[in-house]
């Protein structure tokens, strides 16, 4: 059955007044030949950034770890800015400080001296060496440089102290992929460099969360705790990038928490690896599977009912633990909230954009809410993304008012121009880069994913798990209510 | 105040392995050019540079990128750049100019950006401005400021036909209109009967830039960024320049006097100064009661560190640390002149050095940018963001805002809840 007419407050849907989307006075129709990103050499308002950011994000989730960026200072500074703005936390990232001499003679001196200075001054336990477009273009032989740096460290600090510092090389040539791939490569580099197996069976699981916020990771930990499952969360930013204010008594400052080096070494003994975001972290899980035979589950990110059910069932299957009553109750409360709000969400037209894993997860959830995803855009092109959203569409297509348009890769300009051609849109879900689009179209924006830098607290509020989905649901409904009834104090919901 | 004997070395490269707050020349170029209205900003690099560049100066702008991929890095990216410029003009025909930023990848692969821009200029009939600002082409963002300033003077300033109907026009150089600073400055100058023709680059559009050389005087606010512009314009168009400082009552008054003297309006200036100082006096008096003798550390981007040190001193605070990511020797000299004996001056302070200062010196207030803010908070030190957002600090009214913000930062009840901190500030 295809639904064409849904009574909304007694009026058939197709008789509702359809408002024309107001365009700003400065808006001029653009050259139609060049609206599609695929037809252009030009990217306008990119919806993805370069690889090193993802790798630095990952390294900051390890206990007493500092990323060392083999490149010019901007590569470090821009990412520090971005993290500070998102997480409202200091981000300690060291620079190799490339100048003209490095561009001419290569970055060997920068790496050898840099690692030495970093180790002596900041005393990290782990250094994640992150390459950039410049070091990759000049062809720095990072493996041999790191070997030389290690030798140098042993001479200076003594073998024992030097060998306590783990150095992980993450190759992230900026031109070859986005921040999602950067995180993915970091996950693989860490397990490849550090994970070992002792052939002892273990009930622990590995979780590679992907580009999820501290609030999300806390929610994942809550699910695991309720299930009674021990886990290693590789790149646990929940405490490192959301640390309490308790003035440190000594320098340098290291936030509490983060994944311990010993835990990462143990990852080869787990009973399963869950990469919650297949594109960001999946390759680490697959490497563990190939190397140690640990089953890998890559995605989907547990946003919404079905995906969270999925995760819990998989967890249950691998560990033999049942889903406890407390989590069933959380699920029940989410479903209850969906029942209480469906009249606000049904048949609402929504556009979703951001990183592929997050967008796929949110898209499935809005389908569960009965909304029509008219356009979904992943800034980073991904085969997996296309499959996941198509699967969600297939399950809910009969409810859709329009055929969804999928942008796999592409930029925000293309996305915005497409939304302008639609008759009506109720909601945009995406990151802070969508503020201008939402304003231009006069549509509310629900902020989700990377990056959210223009509101407080979003990094602490989960969207995963049943409780996260409930919070996201409220966010969605209230955004639309705020937009439609901004001053109405008598509305009884 | 005794001047400090030793000034930090400036312009030295950052030590590899340090956690530095410095950025790259591309950042500096973006900082200077981001607010030029009516221009397109095309970044010739992998996509990240444009992505980050879009949030420079706290706002989102339309950012264009050639988003170089592996293929173009290997086989060359000149055809893609030429095509991207063509497409940019077709998509946004209203653009008055295009800035083409060449970043690390373009610099290392040897892309002829200048040549492509020259060809594009001819074809599109508008300035297509090459800004070669590879991240390794300098020691800090300051070098990017210089590159961008040179590009402005070479390609945009002076294109408008002669115009003699503006005997009271001035430019303000090195003024970025943070938090509306420029509004205050314009207002003060307006009361002297002067008009700000173009502010580089807080209020600069393509037309204003084209006619900027008709101004009779260039007021240089930020010396690091405005200085090279002023010299270039003096050489090219013979426009005299005057260093000014609108942070602090005394400095604003002095700047107004000197500016007025150039136009024979001394009496008007005295009246403005008298009225404004009388108005500000009661607020500042009450602020002084709160802050006199408290110790403040300064660490921020450009070289306004000297001006800010004077402003804090004017309120009776002790400046015990002053640093900039890329200062000039004369700015450190100016800062040093307003500092407590034993205070520290530091160029390109690393995170380690800042932490050392925060932990050992336990300053009452720290002033700086986003990256230092959360670090200071972790040490329980009240923080004030500079450049500020939302309200002006320049001029007489701005100084009152500034003073009030200091009190707000110091007196926020949150500091009471941090174990063992701030008892001495709160008076017991």
Coordinates of N, CA, C and O in Angstrom, one line a residue, chain A residues 30-31 33-35 38-50 53 66 68 72-75 77-82 84-85 88-100 103 109-110 113-115 117-118 121-122 133-135 137-138 174-176 243-253 413 433 436 450-451 453 456, chain B residues 13-24 26-27 30 42 46-56 58 60-70 73 80 83-84 87-88 90-94 104-105 108-109 135-140 350-353 355-356 359-360 362 370-371 373-375 377-380 415 418-419 421:
Chain A
X30 N 21.5 29.5 -10.0 CA 22.8 29.2 -10.4 C 22.8 28.4 -11.7 O 21.8 27.7 -12.0
X31 N 23.9 28.5 -12.4 CA 24.1 27.8 -13.6 C 23.7 26.3 -13.4 O 24.5 25.6 -12.8
X33 N 24.0 23.7 -15.1 CA 25.0 22.7 -15.5 C 26.0 22.4 -14.4 O 26.6 21.3 -14.4
X34 N 26.2 23.4 -13.5 CA 27.2 23.2 -12.6 C 26.7 23.0 -11.2 O 27.5 23.0 -10.2
X35 N 25.4 22.7 -11.0 CA 24.9 22.5 -9.7 C 25.4 21.2 -9.1 O 25.8 21.1 -7.9
X38 N 29.3 16.5 -9.1 CA 30.1 15.6 -10.0 C 30.4 16.3 -11.3 O 31.4 15.9 -12.0
X39 N 29.7 17.4 -11.7 CA 30.0 18.1 -12.9 C 31.0 19.2 -12.7 O 31.3 19.9 -13.7
X40 N 31.6 19.3 -11.5 CA 32.5 20.4 -11.3 C 33.9 20.0 -10.9 O 34.0 18.9 -10.3
X41 N 34.9 20.8 -11.2 CA 36.2 20.6 -10.6 C 36.2 21.3 -9.2 O 37.1 21.0 -8.4
X42 N 35.2 22.2 -9.0 CA 35.2 23.0 -7.9 C 34.4 22.4 -6.8 O 33.3 21.8 -7.0
X43 N 34.8 22.5 -5.5 CA 34.0 22.1 -4.4 C 33.6 23.3 -3.7 O 34.4 24.2 -3.4
X44 N 32.3 23.5 -3.4 CA 31.8 24.7 -2.8 C 31.2 24.3 -1.4 O 30.3 23.5 -1.4
X45 N 31.8 24.9 -0.4 CA 31.4 24.5 1.0 C 31.5 23.0 1.3 O 30.5 22.3 1.3
X46 N 32.7 22.5 1.4 CA 32.9 21.1 1.6 C 32.2 20.6 2.9 O 32.1 21.3 3.9
X47 N 31.8 19.3 2.8 CA 31.1 18.7 4.0 C 32.0 17.6 4.5 O 31.6 16.6 5.1
X48 N 33.3 17.7 4.3 CA 34.3 16.8 4.8 C 35.6 17.5 5.0 O 35.8 18.5 4.3
X49 N 36.5 17.1 5.9 CA 37.8 17.7 5.9 C 38.8 16.6 5.7 O 38.5 15.5 5.2
X50 N 40.1 17.0 6.0 CA 41.1 16.1 5.5 C 41.5 15.0 6.5 O 41.1 15.1 7.7
X53 N 42.8 15.1 10.6 CA 41.9 15.4 11.8 C 41.4 14.1 12.4 O 41.3 14.0 13.6
X66 N 49.9 11.9 22.7 CA 49.9 13.2 22.0 C 50.1 12.9 20.5 O 51.0 12.2 20.2
X68 N 51.5 13.8 17.0 CA 52.6 14.6 16.5 C 52.4 14.7 15.0 O 52.3 13.7 14.3
X72 N 53.2 21.3 8.3 CA 53.3 22.7 8.7 C 52.4 22.9 9.9 O 51.6 22.1 10.3
X73 N 52.6 24.1 10.5 CA 51.9 24.4 11.8 C 50.4 24.5 11.6 O 49.7 24.2 12.5
X74 N 50.0 25.0 10.5 CA 48.5 25.1 10.3 C 47.8 23.8 10.4 O 46.7 23.8 11.0
X75 N 48.4 22.7 10.0 CA 47.7 21.4 10.1 C 47.4 21.1 11.5 O 46.5 20.4 11.8
X77 N 47.3 23.6 14.1 CA 46.5 24.6 14.7 C 45.1 24.6 14.3 O 44.2 24.7 15.2
X78 N 44.8 24.3 13.0 CA 43.4 24.3 12.6 C 42.7 23.2 13.3 O 41.5 23.4 13.7
X79 N 43.3 22.1 13.5 CA 42.6 20.9 14.2 C 42.4 21.2 15.7 O 41.4 21.0 16.2
X80 N 43.5 21.9 16.3 CA 43.3 22.2 17.7 C 42.1 23.2 17.9 O 41.3 23.0 18.8
X81 N 42.1 24.2 17.0 CA 40.9 25.1 17.0 C 39.6 24.3 16.9 O 38.7 24.5 17.7
X82 N 39.6 23.4 15.9 CA 38.3 22.7 15.7 C 37.9 21.9 17.0 O 36.8 22.0 17.4
X84 N 38.9 22.4 20.1 CA 38.6 23.2 21.2 C 37.2 23.7 21.1 O 36.4 23.8 22.1
X85 N 36.8 24.1 19.9 CA 35.5 24.6 19.7 C 34.4 23.6 19.9 O 33.3 23.9 20.4
X88 N 35.2 22.0 23.9 CA 35.5 23.0 24.9 C 36.5 22.4 25.9 O 36.3 22.5 27.1
X89 N 37.6 21.9 25.4 CA 38.6 21.3 26.2 C 40.0 21.7 25.5 O 40.0 21.9 24.3
X90 N 41.0 21.7 26.3 CA 42.3 21.9 25.6 C 42.6 20.7 24.7 O 42.3 19.5 25.1
X91 N 43.3 20.9 23.6 CA 43.7 19.8 22.8 C 45.2 19.9 22.6 O 45.7 20.8 22.0
X92 N 46.0 18.9 23.2 CA 47.4 19.0 23.1 C 47.9 18.2 21.9 O 47.8 17.0 21.8
X93 N 48.4 18.9 20.9 CA 48.8 18.3 19.6 C 50.1 19.0 19.3 O 50.2 20.2 19.2
X94 N 51.1 18.2 19.0 CA 52.5 18.8 18.7 C 52.7 18.9 17.2 O 52.2 18.1 16.4
X95 N 53.5 19.9 16.9 CA 53.7 20.1 15.5 C 55.2 19.8 15.1 O 56.1 20.0 15.9
X96 N 55.4 19.3 13.9 CA 56.7 19.1 13.4 C 57.3 20.4 12.9 O 58.5 20.5 12.6
X97 N 56.4 21.4 12.7 CA 56.8 22.7 12.3 C 57.7 22.7 11.0 O 58.8 23.1 11.0
X98 N 57.0 22.3 10.0 CA 57.7 22.3 8.7 C 57.9 23.8 8.2 O 56.9 24.6 8.2
X99 N 59.1 24.1 7.8 CA 59.3 25.4 7.1 C 60.0 25.0 5.8 O 60.1 23.9 5.4
X100 N 60.6 26.1 5.2 CA 61.1 25.9 3.9 C 62.2 24.8 3.8 O 62.3 24.0 2.9
X103 N 60.6 21.5 3.4 CA 60.1 21.4 2.1 C 61.2 21.0 1.1 O 61.0 20.3 0.1
X109 N 64.8 15.7 10.0 CA 65.2 16.4 11.2 C 64.0 16.7 12.1 O 64.1 16.6 13.3
X110 N 62.9 17.2 11.4 CA 61.8 17.6 12.2 C 61.2 16.4 13.0 O 60.8 16.6 14.2
X113 N 64.1 15.3 15.8 CA 64.2 16.2 16.9 C 62.9 16.4 17.6 O 62.8 16.6 18.8
X114 N 61.8 16.4 16.8 CA 60.5 16.6 17.3 C 60.1 15.6 18.3 O 59.6 15.9 19.4
X115 N 60.3 14.3 18.0 CA 59.9 13.3 18.9 C 60.7 13.4 20.2 O 60.2 13.1 21.3
X117 N 62.0 16.1 21.5 CA 61.6 17.3 22.3 C 60.2 17.0 23.0 O 60.0 17.3 24.1
X118 N 59.4 16.3 22.2 CA 58.0 16.0 22.7 C 58.2 15.0 23.9 O 57.6 15.2 24.9
X121 N 59.9 16.8 27.0 CA 59.1 17.8 27.7 C 57.7 17.4 28.2 O 57.3 17.7 29.3
X122 N 57.0 16.6 27.4 CA 55.6 16.3 27.7 C 55.5 14.9 28.3 O 54.4 14.6 28.8
X133 N 49.6 16.2 3.9 CA 49.8 16.2 2.5 C 51.3 16.6 2.2 O 51.9 16.0 1.3
X134 N 51.8 17.5 3.0 CA 53.2 17.9 2.6 C 54.2 16.8 2.9 O 55.0 16.6 2.0
X135 N 54.1 16.2 4.0 CA 55.1 15.1 4.2 C 55.0 14.0 3.3 O 55.9 13.3 2.9
X137 N 53.8 14.3 0.1 CA 54.3 14.7 -1.2 C 55.8 14.7 -1.3 O 56.4 14.3 -2.3
X138 N 56.5 15.2 -0.3 CA 57.9 15.2 -0.4 C 58.5 13.8 -0.1 O 59.7 13.6 -0.3
X174 N 46.5 13.9 3.1 CA 45.3 14.6 3.1 C 44.5 14.5 1.8 O 43.3 14.6 1.8
X175 N 45.2 14.3 0.7 CA 44.5 14.3 -0.6 C 43.8 13.0 -0.9 O 43.2 12.9 -1.9
X176 N 44.0 12.0 -0.1 CA 43.5 10.7 -0.5 C 42.3 10.3 0.2 O 41.8 9.1 0.0
X243 N 36.8 16.4 30.3 CA 37.4 16.2 31.6 C 36.9 17.1 32.7 O 36.4 18.2 32.4
X244 N 36.9 16.6 33.9 CA 36.4 17.5 35.0 C 37.4 18.6 35.3 O 38.6 18.5 35.0
X245 N 36.9 19.7 35.9 CA 37.7 20.8 36.2 C 38.3 20.6 37.6 O 37.6 20.9 38.6
X246 N 39.4 20.0 37.7 CA 40.1 19.8 39.0 C 41.5 20.2 38.7 O 42.3 19.4 38.2
X247 N 41.9 21.4 39.1 CA 43.2 21.9 38.7 C 44.3 20.9 39.0 O 44.5 20.4 40.1
X248 N 45.1 20.6 37.9 CA 46.2 19.7 38.1 C 47.3 20.3 39.0 O 47.5 21.5 39.1
X249 N 48.0 19.4 39.7 CA 49.1 19.9 40.6 C 50.4 19.9 39.9 O 51.4 20.3 40.5
X250 N 50.5 19.4 38.7 CA 51.8 19.4 38.0 C 51.6 19.5 36.6 O 50.5 19.3 36.1
X251 N 52.6 19.9 35.9 CA 52.6 20.0 34.4 C 53.4 18.9 33.8 O 54.3 18.4 34.5
X252 N 53.2 18.5 32.6 CA 52.1 18.9 31.7 C 50.7 18.3 32.1 O 50.7 17.3 32.8
X253 N 49.7 19.0 31.7 CA 48.3 18.6 32.0 C 48.0 17.4 31.1 O 48.1 17.5 29.9
X413 N 26.9 22.9 -1.2 CA 26.3 23.8 -2.2 C 25.3 23.0 -3.0 O 24.1 23.4 -3.2
X433 N 27.7 23.2 10.1 CA 28.0 23.8 8.8 C 26.7 24.0 8.0 O 26.6 24.6 7.0
X436 N 23.8 28.1 7.7 CA 23.4 29.0 6.6 C 22.3 28.5 5.7 O 21.4 29.2 5.3
X450 N 29.6 15.5 13.5 CA 30.8 16.4 13.5 C 30.7 17.4 12.4 O 30.4 17.0 11.3
X451 N 31.0 18.7 12.7 CA 31.3 19.3 14.0 C 30.1 20.1 14.5 O 29.4 20.7 13.6
X453 N 29.8 23.3 16.8 CA 30.6 24.2 17.5 C 29.9 25.5 17.9 O 30.4 26.4 18.4
X456 N 26.1 24.8 23.0 CA 26.8 24.1 24.2 C 26.2 22.8 24.5 O 25.0 22.5 24.3
Chain B
X13 N 61.7 30.1 13.9 CA 60.8 29.0 13.7 C 60.4 28.3 15.0 O 61.2 28.3 15.9
X14 N 59.2 27.7 15.0 CA 58.9 26.9 16.2 C 59.7 25.7 16.3 O 60.1 25.1 15.3
X15 N 60.1 25.3 17.5 CA 60.8 24.0 17.7 C 60.0 22.8 17.3 O 58.9 22.7 17.9
X16 N 60.4 21.9 16.5 CA 59.7 20.7 16.2 C 59.4 19.9 17.6 O 60.2 19.9 18.4
X17 N 58.2 19.4 17.7 CA 57.8 18.7 18.9 C 57.2 19.5 19.9 O 56.8 19.1 21.0
X18 N 57.0 20.8 19.6 CA 56.4 21.7 20.6 C 54.9 21.8 20.3 O 54.4 21.5 19.2
X19 N 54.1 22.1 21.3 CA 52.7 22.3 21.2 C 52.6 23.8 21.1 O 52.5 24.5 22.1
X20 N 52.6 24.3 19.9 CA 52.6 25.8 19.6 C 51.2 26.2 19.2 O 50.4 25.5 18.7
X21 N 50.9 27.5 19.5 CA 49.6 28.0 19.1 C 49.7 28.7 17.7 O 48.8 29.3 17.3
X22 N 50.9 28.7 17.2 CA 51.1 29.4 15.9 C 50.4 28.6 14.8 O 50.2 27.4 14.8
X23 N 49.9 29.4 13.8 CA 49.3 28.8 12.6 C 50.2 29.0 11.4 O 51.4 29.4 11.6
X24 N 49.7 28.7 10.2 CA 50.6 28.8 9.1 C 50.2 30.0 8.2 O 49.2 30.7 8.5
X26 N 48.9 30.3 5.4 CA 47.6 30.3 4.8 C 46.5 30.8 5.8 O 45.6 31.6 5.5
X27 N 46.7 30.4 7.1 CA 45.8 30.9 8.1 C 45.9 32.5 8.2 O 44.9 33.2 8.2
X30 N 44.1 34.0 5.2 CA 42.7 33.9 5.4 C 42.2 35.0 6.4 O 41.2 35.6 6.3
X42 N 38.9 30.9 -3.2 CA 39.2 29.6 -3.8 C 40.5 29.0 -3.3 O 41.6 29.7 -3.5
X46 N 44.2 20.2 -1.0 CA 43.2 19.2 -0.6 C 42.1 19.8 0.2 O 42.3 20.9 0.7
X47 N 41.0 19.2 0.3 CA 39.8 19.8 0.8 C 39.9 20.4 2.2 O 39.2 21.4 2.6
X48 N 40.8 19.8 3.0 CA 40.8 20.3 4.4 C 41.1 21.7 4.6 O 40.5 22.4 5.4
X49 N 42.0 22.3 3.8 CA 42.4 23.7 4.0 C 41.2 24.6 3.8 O 41.0 25.6 4.6
X50 N 40.3 24.3 2.9 CA 39.2 25.1 2.7 C 38.2 24.9 3.8 O 37.5 25.9 4.3
X51 N 38.1 23.7 4.2 CA 37.1 23.3 5.3 C 37.4 24.1 6.6 O 36.6 24.8 7.2
X52 N 38.7 24.1 7.0 CA 39.1 24.8 8.2 C 39.0 26.3 7.9 O 38.7 27.1 8.8
X53 N 39.5 26.8 6.7 CA 39.5 28.2 6.4 C 38.1 28.8 6.5 O 38.0 30.0 6.7
X54 N 37.1 28.0 6.4 CA 35.7 28.5 6.4 C 35.3 29.1 7.8 O 34.4 29.9 7.9
X55 N 36.0 28.7 8.8 CA 35.6 29.2 10.1 C 36.6 30.2 10.7 O 36.5 30.5 11.9
X56 N 37.5 30.6 9.9 CA 38.5 31.6 10.4 C 37.7 32.9 10.7 O 36.8 33.3 9.9
X58 N 35.6 33.3 13.0 CA 34.4 33.0 13.7 C 33.1 32.9 12.9 O 32.0 32.8 13.4
X60 N 31.0 31.7 9.2 CA 31.0 30.7 8.1 C 30.9 31.6 6.8 O 30.1 32.5 6.7
X61 N 31.8 31.3 5.9 CA 31.8 31.9 4.6 C 31.6 30.9 3.5 O 31.9 29.7 3.7
X62 N 31.3 31.4 2.3 CA 31.3 30.4 1.2 C 32.7 30.1 0.9 O 33.5 31.0 0.7
X63 N 33.1 28.9 0.9 CA 34.5 28.5 0.7 C 34.5 27.6 -0.6 O 33.7 26.7 -0.7
X64 N 35.4 28.0 -1.5 CA 35.6 27.2 -2.7 C 36.9 26.4 -2.6 O 37.9 27.0 -2.1
X65 N 36.9 25.2 -3.1 CA 38.2 24.5 -3.1 C 38.3 23.6 -4.3 O 37.3 23.3 -5.0
X66 N 39.5 23.4 -4.7 CA 39.8 22.5 -5.8 C 39.9 21.1 -5.3 O 39.9 20.1 -6.1
X67 N 39.9 20.9 -4.0 CA 39.9 19.5 -3.4 C 40.8 18.6 -4.1 O 40.3 17.6 -4.7
X68 N 42.1 18.8 -4.1 CA 43.0 18.0 -4.9 C 43.0 16.6 -4.4 O 42.9 16.3 -3.2
X69 N 43.0 15.7 -5.4 CA 43.1 14.3 -4.9 C 44.4 13.7 -5.5 O 45.2 14.4 -6.1
X70 N 44.6 12.4 -5.2 CA 45.9 11.7 -5.5 C 46.3 11.9 -6.9 O 47.5 12.2 -7.2
X73 N 47.8 15.3 -7.5 CA 49.0 15.5 -6.9 C 50.1 14.9 -7.8 O 51.2 15.5 -7.9
X80 N 43.0 21.6 -13.5 CA 41.9 21.6 -12.5 C 41.7 23.0 -12.0 O 40.5 23.5 -11.9
X83 N 40.1 25.3 -14.6 CA 38.7 24.9 -14.8 C 37.9 25.4 -13.6 O 36.8 25.9 -13.7
X84 N 38.4 25.2 -12.4 CA 37.7 25.6 -11.1 C 37.4 27.1 -11.2 O 36.4 27.6 -10.8
X87 N 34.6 27.8 -13.5 CA 33.3 27.4 -12.9 C 32.9 28.4 -11.8 O 31.7 28.7 -11.7
X88 N 33.8 28.8 -11.0 CA 33.5 29.8 -10.0 C 32.9 31.0 -10.6 O 31.8 31.5 -10.0
X90 N 31.3 31.3 -13.4 CA 30.0 31.0 -14.0 C 28.9 30.8 -12.9 O 27.8 31.2 -13.0
X91 N 29.3 30.2 -11.8 CA 28.4 29.9 -10.7 C 28.1 31.2 -9.9 O 26.9 31.4 -9.5
X92 N 29.1 32.1 -9.7 CA 28.9 33.3 -8.9 C 29.3 34.5 -9.7 O 30.4 35.1 -9.4
X93 N 28.6 34.8 -10.7 CA 29.0 35.9 -11.6 C 29.0 37.2 -10.9 O 29.7 38.2 -11.4
X94 N 28.4 37.3 -9.7 CA 28.3 38.6 -9.0 C 29.7 38.9 -8.3 O 29.9 40.0 -7.8
X104 N 50.2 24.2 0.9 CA 51.3 23.4 0.8 C 51.4 22.5 -0.4 O 52.4 22.4 -1.1
X105 N 50.3 21.8 -0.7 CA 50.3 20.8 -1.7 C 50.6 21.4 -3.1 O 51.4 20.9 -3.9
X108 N 54.3 22.5 -3.1 CA 55.3 21.5 -3.3 C 55.3 20.8 -4.6 O 56.3 20.3 -5.1
X109 N 54.1 20.8 -5.3 CA 54.0 20.2 -6.6 C 54.3 21.3 -7.7 O 54.3 20.9 -8.9
X135 N 51.9 26.5 3.7 CA 52.1 26.5 5.1 C 53.5 26.5 5.6 O 53.8 26.9 6.7
X136 N 54.4 26.1 4.7 CA 55.8 26.1 5.1 C 56.5 27.4 4.7 O 57.7 27.5 5.0
X137 N 55.8 28.3 4.1 CA 56.5 29.5 3.5 C 56.6 30.6 4.6 O 56.5 31.8 4.2
X138 N 56.8 30.3 5.8 CA 57.0 31.3 6.8 C 57.0 30.7 8.2 O 56.7 29.5 8.3
X139 N 57.3 31.5 9.2 CA 57.4 30.9 10.5 C 56.1 30.9 11.3 O 55.9 30.3 12.3
X140 N 55.1 31.7 10.8 CA 53.9 31.9 11.5 C 52.8 32.5 10.6 O 53.1 32.8 9.4
X350 N 55.0 28.0 24.2 CA 54.4 26.7 23.9 C 53.4 26.4 25.0 O 53.3 27.1 26.0
X351 N 52.6 25.4 24.8 CA 51.6 25.0 25.8 C 52.3 24.7 27.1 O 51.8 25.1 28.2
X352 N 53.5 24.1 27.1 CA 54.2 23.7 28.3 C 54.6 25.0 29.1 O 54.4 25.1 30.3
X353 N 55.0 26.0 28.4 CA 55.4 27.3 29.0 C 54.1 28.0 29.6 O 54.2 28.6 30.7
X355 N 51.4 26.5 30.6 CA 51.0 25.7 31.8 C 51.9 26.0 33.0 O 51.5 26.1 34.1
X356 N 53.2 26.1 32.7 CA 54.2 26.4 33.7 C 53.8 27.8 34.4 O 53.8 27.9 35.6
X359 N 50.4 27.3 36.4 CA 50.6 26.5 37.6 C 51.4 27.3 38.7 O 51.0 27.3 39.9
X360 N 52.5 27.8 38.2 CA 53.5 28.4 39.2 C 53.0 29.8 39.7 O 53.1 30.2 40.8
X362 N 50.0 31.3 39.2 CA 48.6 31.4 39.5 C 48.1 32.8 39.3 O 47.8 33.5 40.2
X370 N 41.1 31.0 21.8 CA 40.3 29.8 22.1 C 41.1 28.6 22.6 O 40.7 27.9 23.5
X371 N 42.3 28.4 22.0 CA 43.1 27.3 22.4 C 43.7 27.4 23.8 O 43.9 26.4 24.5
X373 N 42.1 29.2 26.2 CA 41.0 29.3 27.1 C 40.7 28.1 27.9 O 40.6 28.2 29.2
X374 N 40.6 27.0 27.3 CA 40.2 25.8 28.0 C 41.3 25.2 28.8 O 41.1 24.6 29.9
X375 N 42.5 25.5 28.4 CA 43.7 25.1 29.2 C 43.7 25.9 30.5 O 43.8 25.4 31.6
X377 N 41.2 27.3 32.0 CA 40.1 26.9 32.8 C 40.4 25.6 33.6 O 40.1 25.4 34.8
X378 N 41.2 24.7 32.9 CA 41.5 23.5 33.6 C 42.4 23.8 34.8 O 42.4 23.0 35.8
X379 N 43.2 24.8 34.8 CA 44.0 25.2 35.9 C 43.2 26.1 36.9 O 43.8 26.7 37.8
X380 N 41.9 26.3 36.6 CA 41.1 27.1 37.5 C 41.4 28.6 37.4 O 41.1 29.4 38.3
X415 N 34.4 30.2 40.1 CA 35.8 30.0 40.7 C 35.7 29.7 42.2 O 36.7 29.2 42.7
X418 N 36.0 25.8 42.9 CA 37.2 25.0 42.6 C 38.0 24.9 43.9 O 38.3 25.9 44.5
X419 N 38.3 23.7 44.3 CA 39.0 23.5 45.6 C 40.3 24.3 45.7 O 41.1 24.3 44.7
X421 N 41.2 27.4 45.3 CA 41.6 28.5 44.4 C 40.9 29.7 44.7 O 39.8 29.7 45.2

